[in-house]
Amino acid sequence: MTKREMEAMLSTQISSDSKPVRARTAIPPPIFNESSSSSSSSNVFDPAVLEDCAVEDDGLASFGGHGTLEILRLIRVLEENGACCCVTGTSALIYYGADRHRNAWEICLPTEQLEDAKRLLMSPPYKHEYTLIRTPSVTQPQSLAHIYPRFKCVGLDLSFQLLPSQDCHFECKPSNFQRSHNGLPYPRLHVFVQSLLDTHNLVALCDVVDGTNVSEEWGFSNLDLSGTNDVDWALWKNRAIRDSDQSMRLFGVTTAAYSRQETWEKIVRGKEERLGFKHPKEIFATRFRLHGSADPWLTYRKAA
């Protein structure tokens, strides 16, 4: 299917509250079920199936390179085959108004469905649309991106990575999602913010607070601010980082316990300080929002 055909097929089907529409490509029976061997392991670095990402004749993805329609197609493929999934990471920050650059789309699935999703995309007919590619050779501090499957859309300069819900730290289920105007599922705001608070991801937390311009009171009404960040999760992630790359054993996430309420108050009260000299407070409510501007996720944008 060419990009032009895909845009013509999908652009007429997109609405803010639409449910996934069955794609025209023949779809095999669902593989995501209790009997599937999701616990089986496979080597994502197998040179027999991996390809390098850079291809000189790659075309431009839809919407000026954002690839929104291709990711919508991917979401529908996964959903039609019984998977539950949503867009997360940098793309979710963009959806909620942060000024972020996206290298690859990040797709969250229930941890037990990750291997099934990988096998599905490597099987006919989808292996002609998606190619498993090499993850970055340099391990990123505090990250497991180097062990999760990453795919490229064949013939396009567009890639995406599949992430397990355990790493994303929220339950990947439809009631936790909301659809963008382009039909893409994202974690609801309170679900997304809670995950960043629980994992003590302060950079992303600052970005989502400045993108949404939520108030301190919003947090007390919509978040669980009792106790501390999830230290057990931090210990799990550091073990996984250490097991995957011994050279990164000193570059894990913090295992210190911080009060969620104190963290929330500090982040929200720091909006003005983060403005800096480039964003005069007479004009800007936050780094990413003008005074009186509409909530970004309520307006139509091609990037989300």
GROMACS .gro file of C-alpha atoms in nm:
model
  304
    1MET     CA    1   0.000   0.000   0.000
    2THR     CA    2   0.147   0.336  -0.102
    3LYS     CA    3   0.150   0.638   0.129
    4ARG     CA    4  -0.098   0.820  -0.100
    5GLU     CA    5  -0.341   0.525  -0.086
    6MET     CA    6  -0.305   0.504   0.292
    7GLU     CA    7  -0.376   0.875   0.341
    8ALA     CA    8  -0.681   0.855   0.114
    9MET     CA    9  -0.815   0.552   0.300
   10LEU     CA   10  -0.751   0.666   0.654
   11SER     CA   11  -0.804   1.042   0.645
   12THR     CA   12  -1.175   1.000   0.576
   13GLN     CA   13  -1.214   0.766   0.875
   14ILE     CA   14  -1.053   0.978   1.148
   15SER     CA   15  -1.254   1.142   1.424
   16SER     CA   16  -1.186   1.224   1.787
   17ASP     CA   17  -1.408   0.951   1.923
   18SER     CA   18  -1.391   0.696   1.645
   19LYS     CA   19  -1.328   0.331   1.714
   20PRO     CA   20  -1.066   0.143   1.514
   21VAL     CA   21  -1.192   0.062   1.163
   22ARG     CA   22  -1.102  -0.271   1.010
   23ALA     CA   23  -0.821  -0.225   0.763
   24ARG     CA   24  -0.855  -0.354   0.408
   25THR     CA   25  -0.551  -0.580   0.434
   26ALA     CA   26  -0.645  -0.938   0.516
   27ILE     CA   27  -0.584  -0.997   0.885
   28PRO     CA   28  -0.501  -1.337   1.036
   29PRO     CA   29  -0.689  -1.472   1.337
   30PRO     CA   30  -0.611  -1.297   1.668
   31ILE     CA   31  -0.289  -1.417   1.829
   32PHE     CA   32  -0.323  -1.227   2.155
   33ASN     CA   33  -0.490  -1.474   2.387
   34GLU     CA   34  -0.422  -1.670   2.702
   35SER     CA   35  -0.280  -1.964   2.511
   36SER     CA   36  -0.021  -1.762   2.323
   37SER     CA   37   0.336  -1.821   2.434
   38SER     CA   38   0.406  -1.460   2.524
   39SER     CA   39   0.667  -1.563   2.777
   40SER     CA   40   0.892  -1.710   2.509
   41SER     CA   41   1.206  -1.516   2.442
   42SER     CA   42   1.352  -1.417   2.107
   43ASN     CA   43   1.672  -1.244   2.013
   44VAL     CA   44   1.594  -0.895   1.881
   45PHE     CA   45   1.957  -0.866   1.772
   46ASP     CA   46   1.946  -1.165   1.537
   47PRO     CA   47   2.132  -1.039   1.225
   48ALA     CA   48   1.917  -1.263   1.008
   49VAL     CA   49   1.611  -1.049   1.070
   50LEU     CA   50   1.754  -0.708   1.151
   51GLU     CA   51   1.819  -0.430   0.904
   52ASP     CA   52   1.992  -0.099   0.946
   53CYS     CA   53   1.761   0.196   0.985
   54ALA     CA   54   1.912   0.436   0.734
   55VAL     CA   55   1.791   0.388   0.378
   56GLU     CA   56   1.876   0.657   0.127
   57ASP     CA   57   1.558   0.630  -0.082
   58ASP     CA   58   1.311   0.638   0.207
   59GLY     CA   59   1.003   0.845   0.138
   60LEU     CA   60   0.845   1.108   0.358
   61ALA     CA   61   0.584   0.981   0.601
   62SER     CA   62   0.235   1.131   0.617
   63PHE     CA   63   0.163   1.481   0.747
   64GLY     CA   64   0.500   1.625   0.651
   65GLY     CA   65   0.702   1.341   0.804
   66HIS     CA   66   0.519   1.304   1.135
   67GLY     CA   67   0.382   0.966   1.026
   68THR     CA   68   0.054   1.002   1.211
   69LEU     CA   69  -0.147   0.802   0.959
   70GLU     CA   70   0.106   0.520   0.945
   71ILE     CA   71   0.100   0.492   1.324
   72LEU     CA   72  -0.280   0.491   1.314
   73ARG     CA   73  -0.256   0.201   1.068
   74LEU     CA   74  -0.019   0.022   1.308
   75ILE     CA   75  -0.253   0.074   1.604
   76ARG     CA   76  -0.541  -0.071   1.403
   77VAL     CA   77  -0.333  -0.374   1.303
   78LEU     CA   78  -0.252  -0.443   1.667
   79GLU     CA   79  -0.609  -0.383   1.787
   80GLU     CA   80  -0.762  -0.597   1.512
   81ASN     CA   81  -0.542  -0.881   1.630
   82GLY     CA   82  -0.654  -0.850   1.990
   83ALA     CA   83  -0.380  -0.630   2.135
   84CYS     CA   84  -0.441  -0.338   2.367
   85CYS     CA   85  -0.203  -0.051   2.299
   86CYS     CA   86  -0.150   0.324   2.318
   87VAL     CA   87   0.100   0.588   2.215
   88THR     CA   88   0.325   0.701   2.498
   89GLY     CA   89   0.665   0.858   2.574
   90THR     CA   90   0.775   1.160   2.375
   91SER     CA   91   0.466   1.143   2.153
   92ALA     CA   92   0.239   1.163   2.458
   93LEU     CA   93   0.432   1.468   2.578
   94ILE     CA   94   0.380   1.629   2.236
   95TYR     CA   95   0.009   1.542   2.252
   96TYR     CA   96  -0.016   1.721   2.586
   97GLY     CA   97   0.157   2.031   2.458
   98ALA     CA   98   0.530   1.986   2.522
   99ASP     CA   99   0.775   2.109   2.261
  100ARG     CA  100   0.963   1.784   2.208
  101HIS     CA  101   1.148   1.633   1.910
  102ARG     CA  102   1.040   1.277   1.828
  103ASN     CA  103   1.298   1.031   1.698
  104ALA     CA  104   1.059   0.737   1.702
  105TRP     CA  105   0.702   0.672   1.810
  106GLU     CA  106   0.670   0.468   2.131
  107ILE     CA  107   0.385   0.218   2.158
  108CYS     CA  108   0.292   0.071   2.497
  109LEU     CA  109   0.143  -0.278   2.520
  110PRO     CA  110   0.066  -0.502   2.818
  111THR     CA  111   0.397  -0.665   2.912
  112GLU     CA  112   0.263  -1.013   2.839
  113GLN     CA  113   0.167  -0.912   2.483
  114LEU     CA  114   0.498  -0.757   2.376
  115GLU     CA  115   0.653  -1.068   2.223
  116ASP     CA  116   0.327  -1.158   2.048
  117ALA     CA  117   0.314  -0.811   1.894
  118LYS     CA  118   0.671  -0.843   1.775
  119ARG     CA  119   0.602  -1.180   1.612
  120LEU     CA  120   0.285  -1.047   1.451
  121LEU     CA  121   0.464  -0.758   1.281
  122MET     CA  122   0.735  -0.995   1.158
  123SER     CA  123   0.478  -1.232   1.004
  124PRO     CA  124   0.282  -1.213   0.675
  125PRO     CA  125   0.128  -0.990   0.563
  126TYR     CA  126   0.274  -0.729   0.797
  127LYS     CA  127   0.641  -0.816   0.745
  128HIS     CA  128   0.608  -0.640   0.410
  129GLU     CA  129   0.505  -0.319   0.590
  130TYR     CA  130   0.736  -0.328   0.893
  131THR     CA  131   1.101  -0.425   0.930
  132LEU     CA  132   1.272  -0.503   1.261
  133ILE     CA  133   1.573  -0.274   1.286
  134ARG     CA  134   1.875  -0.239   1.508
  135THR     CA  135   1.829  -0.044   1.827
  136PRO     CA  136   2.087   0.228   1.905
  137SER     CA  137   2.429   0.076   1.968
  138VAL     CA  138   2.493   0.315   2.257
  139THR     CA  139   2.292   0.236   2.570
  140GLN     CA  140   2.113   0.538   2.710
  141PRO     CA  141   2.144   0.604   3.084
  142GLN     CA  142   1.831   0.511   3.283
  143SER     CA  143   1.681   0.345   2.975
  144LEU     CA  144   1.598  -0.003   2.847
  145ALA     CA  145   1.529   0.117   2.493
  146HIS     CA  146   1.817  -0.097   2.365
  147ILE     CA  147   1.638  -0.422   2.454
  148TYR     CA  148   1.289  -0.349   2.320
  149PRO     CA  149   1.188  -0.426   1.958
  150ARG     CA  150   1.211  -0.135   1.719
  151PHE     CA  151   1.057  -0.136   1.371
  152LYS     CA  152   1.075   0.076   1.060
  153CYS     CA  153   0.795   0.133   0.812
  154VAL     CA  154   0.918  -0.012   0.484
  155GLY     CA  155   1.001   0.260   0.232
  156LEU     CA  156   0.945   0.545   0.477
  157ASP     CA  157   1.164   0.747   0.708
  158LEU     CA  158   0.955   0.644   1.008
  159SER     CA  159   1.025   0.412   1.301
  160PHE     CA  160   0.850   0.303   1.618
  161GLN     CA  161   0.935   0.101   1.928
  162LEU     CA  162   0.722  -0.139   2.130
  163LEU     CA  163   0.739  -0.090   2.508
  164PRO     CA  164   0.602  -0.309   2.788
  165SER     CA  165   0.355  -0.155   3.031
  166GLN     CA  166   0.583  -0.252   3.319
  167ASP     CA  167   0.840  -0.003   3.193
  168CYS     CA  168   0.576   0.264   3.122
  169HIS     CA  169   0.436   0.212   3.473
  170PHE     CA  170   0.064   0.226   3.396
  171GLU     CA  171  -0.200  -0.032   3.323
  172CYS     CA  172  -0.241  -0.060   2.948
  173LYS     CA  173  -0.619  -0.092   2.911
  174PRO     CA  174  -0.882   0.099   2.707
  175SER     CA  175  -1.036   0.275   3.006
  176ASN     CA  176  -0.700   0.444   3.062
  177PHE     CA  177  -0.688   0.583   2.706
  178GLN     CA  178  -0.832   0.879   2.521
  179ARG     CA  179  -0.828   0.933   2.146
  180SER     CA  180  -0.671   1.226   1.967
  181HIS     CA  181  -0.851   1.402   1.681
  182ASN     CA  182  -0.654   1.171   1.449
  183GLY     CA  183  -0.785   0.864   1.632
  184LEU     CA  184  -0.465   0.768   1.813
  185PRO     CA  185  -0.499   0.634   2.169
  186TYR     CA  186  -0.298   0.811   2.439
  187PRO     CA  187  -0.291   0.756   2.816
  188ARG     CA  188  -0.538   0.985   2.990
  189LEU     CA  189  -0.373   1.287   3.147
  190HIS     CA  190  -0.404   1.172   3.508
  191VAL     CA  191  -0.278   0.824   3.414
  192PHE     CA  192   0.022   0.964   3.229
  193VAL     CA  193   0.113   1.219   3.497
  194GLN     CA  194   0.078   0.959   3.772
  195SER     CA  195   0.321   0.729   3.590
  196LEU     CA  196   0.579   1.008   3.563
  197LEU     CA  197   0.535   1.092   3.930
  198ASP     CA  198   0.564   0.727   4.037
  199THR     CA  199   0.881   0.675   3.831
  200HIS     CA  200   1.024   1.011   3.944
  201ASN     CA  201   1.076   1.120   3.582
  202LEU     CA  202   1.120   1.487   3.662
  203VAL     CA  203   1.216   1.605   3.313
  204ALA     CA  204   0.905   1.459   3.152
  205LEU     CA  205   0.694   1.569   3.450
  206CYS     CA  206   0.806   1.930   3.403
  207ASP     CA  207   0.726   1.905   3.032
  208VAL     CA  208   0.374   1.769   3.079
  209VAL     CA  209   0.296   2.023   3.352
  210ASP     CA  210   0.418   2.309   3.131
  211GLY     CA  211   0.238   2.167   2.827
  212THR     CA  212  -0.097   2.128   3.003
  213ASN     CA  213  -0.060   2.416   3.252
  214VAL     CA  214  -0.248   2.215   3.513
  215SER     CA  215  -0.279   2.365   3.859
  216GLU     CA  216  -0.153   2.239   4.191
  217GLU     CA  217  -0.516   2.176   4.289
  218TRP     CA  218  -0.569   1.960   3.981
  219GLY     CA  219  -0.307   1.722   4.116
  220PHE     CA  220  -0.474   1.692   4.453
  221SER     CA  221  -0.804   1.611   4.280
  222ASN     CA  222  -0.676   1.369   4.016
  223LEU     CA  223  -0.354   1.209   4.140
  224ASP     CA  224  -0.247   0.984   4.423
  225LEU     CA  225  -0.004   1.208   4.610
  226SER     CA  226   0.028   0.990   4.917
  227GLY     CA  227   0.351   0.811   4.996
  228THR     CA  228   0.654   0.813   4.769
  229ASN     CA  229   0.761   0.723   4.418
  230ASP     CA  230   0.773   0.352   4.336
  231VAL     CA  231   1.110   0.234   4.470
  232ASP     CA  232   1.033  -0.131   4.384
  233TRP     CA  233   0.989  -0.031   4.020
  234ALA     CA  234   1.321   0.155   4.029
  235LEU     CA  235   1.498  -0.149   4.170
  236TRP     CA  236   1.342  -0.370   3.898
  237LYS     CA  237   1.452  -0.133   3.623
  238ASN     CA  238   1.806  -0.103   3.753
  239ARG     CA  239   1.836  -0.482   3.766
  240ALA     CA  240   1.713  -0.502   3.406
  241ILE     CA  241   1.960  -0.232   3.296
  242ARG     CA  242   2.247  -0.405   3.475
  243ASP     CA  243   2.156  -0.745   3.332
  244SER     CA  244   2.142  -0.605   2.979
  245ASP     CA  245   2.462  -0.401   2.994
  246GLN     CA  246   2.708  -0.426   3.282
  247SER     CA  247   2.879  -0.104   3.173
  248MET     CA  248   2.561   0.088   3.266
  249ARG     CA  249   2.527  -0.056   3.617
  250LEU     CA  250   2.602   0.287   3.768
  251PHE     CA  251   2.362   0.476   3.538
  252GLY     CA  252   2.023   0.356   3.655
  253VAL     CA  253   1.722   0.545   3.785
  254THR     CA  254   1.716   0.680   4.138
  255THR     CA  255   1.615   0.436   4.410
  256ALA     CA  256   1.567   0.708   4.672
  257ALA     CA  257   1.217   0.760   4.808
  258TYR     CA  258   1.069   1.105   4.745
  259SER     CA  259   0.735   1.234   4.870
  260ARG     CA  260   0.495   1.241   4.576
  261GLN     CA  261   0.314   1.541   4.720
  262GLU     CA  262   0.634   1.741   4.768
  263THR     CA  263   0.752   1.651   4.419
  264TRP     CA  264   0.420   1.759   4.269
  265GLU     CA  265   0.415   2.089   4.455
  266LYS     CA  266   0.774   2.167   4.355
  267ILE     CA  267   0.715   2.091   3.987
  268VAL     CA  268   0.392   2.291   3.958
  269ARG     CA  269   0.524   2.587   4.154
  270GLY     CA  270   0.831   2.599   3.930
  271LYS     CA  271   0.641   2.696   3.613
  272GLU     CA  272   0.745   3.062   3.627
  273GLU     CA  273   1.105   2.982   3.711
  274ARG     CA  274   1.128   2.756   3.404
  275LEU     CA  275   1.012   3.040   3.177
  276GLY     CA  276   1.362   3.187   3.167
  277PHE     CA  277   1.444   3.508   2.983
  278LYS     CA  278   1.309   3.383   2.649
  279HIS     CA  279   0.949   3.361   2.767
  280PRO     CA  280   0.825   3.682   2.931
  281LYS     CA  281   0.565   3.601   3.193
  282GLU     CA  282   0.341   3.880   3.063
  283ILE     CA  283   0.290   3.669   2.749
  284PHE     CA  284   0.361   3.310   2.853
  285ALA     CA  285   0.178   3.113   3.119
  286THR     CA  286   0.441   2.835   3.086
  287ARG     CA  287   0.729   2.756   2.851
  288PHE     CA  288   0.482   2.600   2.609
  289ARG     CA  289   0.161   2.793   2.667
  290LEU     CA  290   0.048   3.148   2.604
  291HIS     CA  291  -0.193   3.305   2.848
  292GLY     CA  292  -0.547   3.206   2.746
  293SER     CA  293  -0.436   2.947   2.488
  294ALA     CA  294  -0.651   2.640   2.424
  295ASP     CA  295  -0.553   2.302   2.562
  296PRO     CA  296  -0.336   2.140   2.288
  297TRP     CA  297  -0.501   1.797   2.310
  298LEU     CA  298  -0.841   1.954   2.240
  299THR     CA  299  -0.728   2.111   1.913
  300TYR     CA  300  -0.654   1.933   1.587
  301ARG     CA  301  -0.283   1.886   1.518
  302LYS     CA  302  -0.119   1.670   1.253
  303ALA     CA  303   0.163   1.565   1.486
  304ALA     CA  304  -0.072   1.383   1.725
   0.00000   0.00000   0.00000
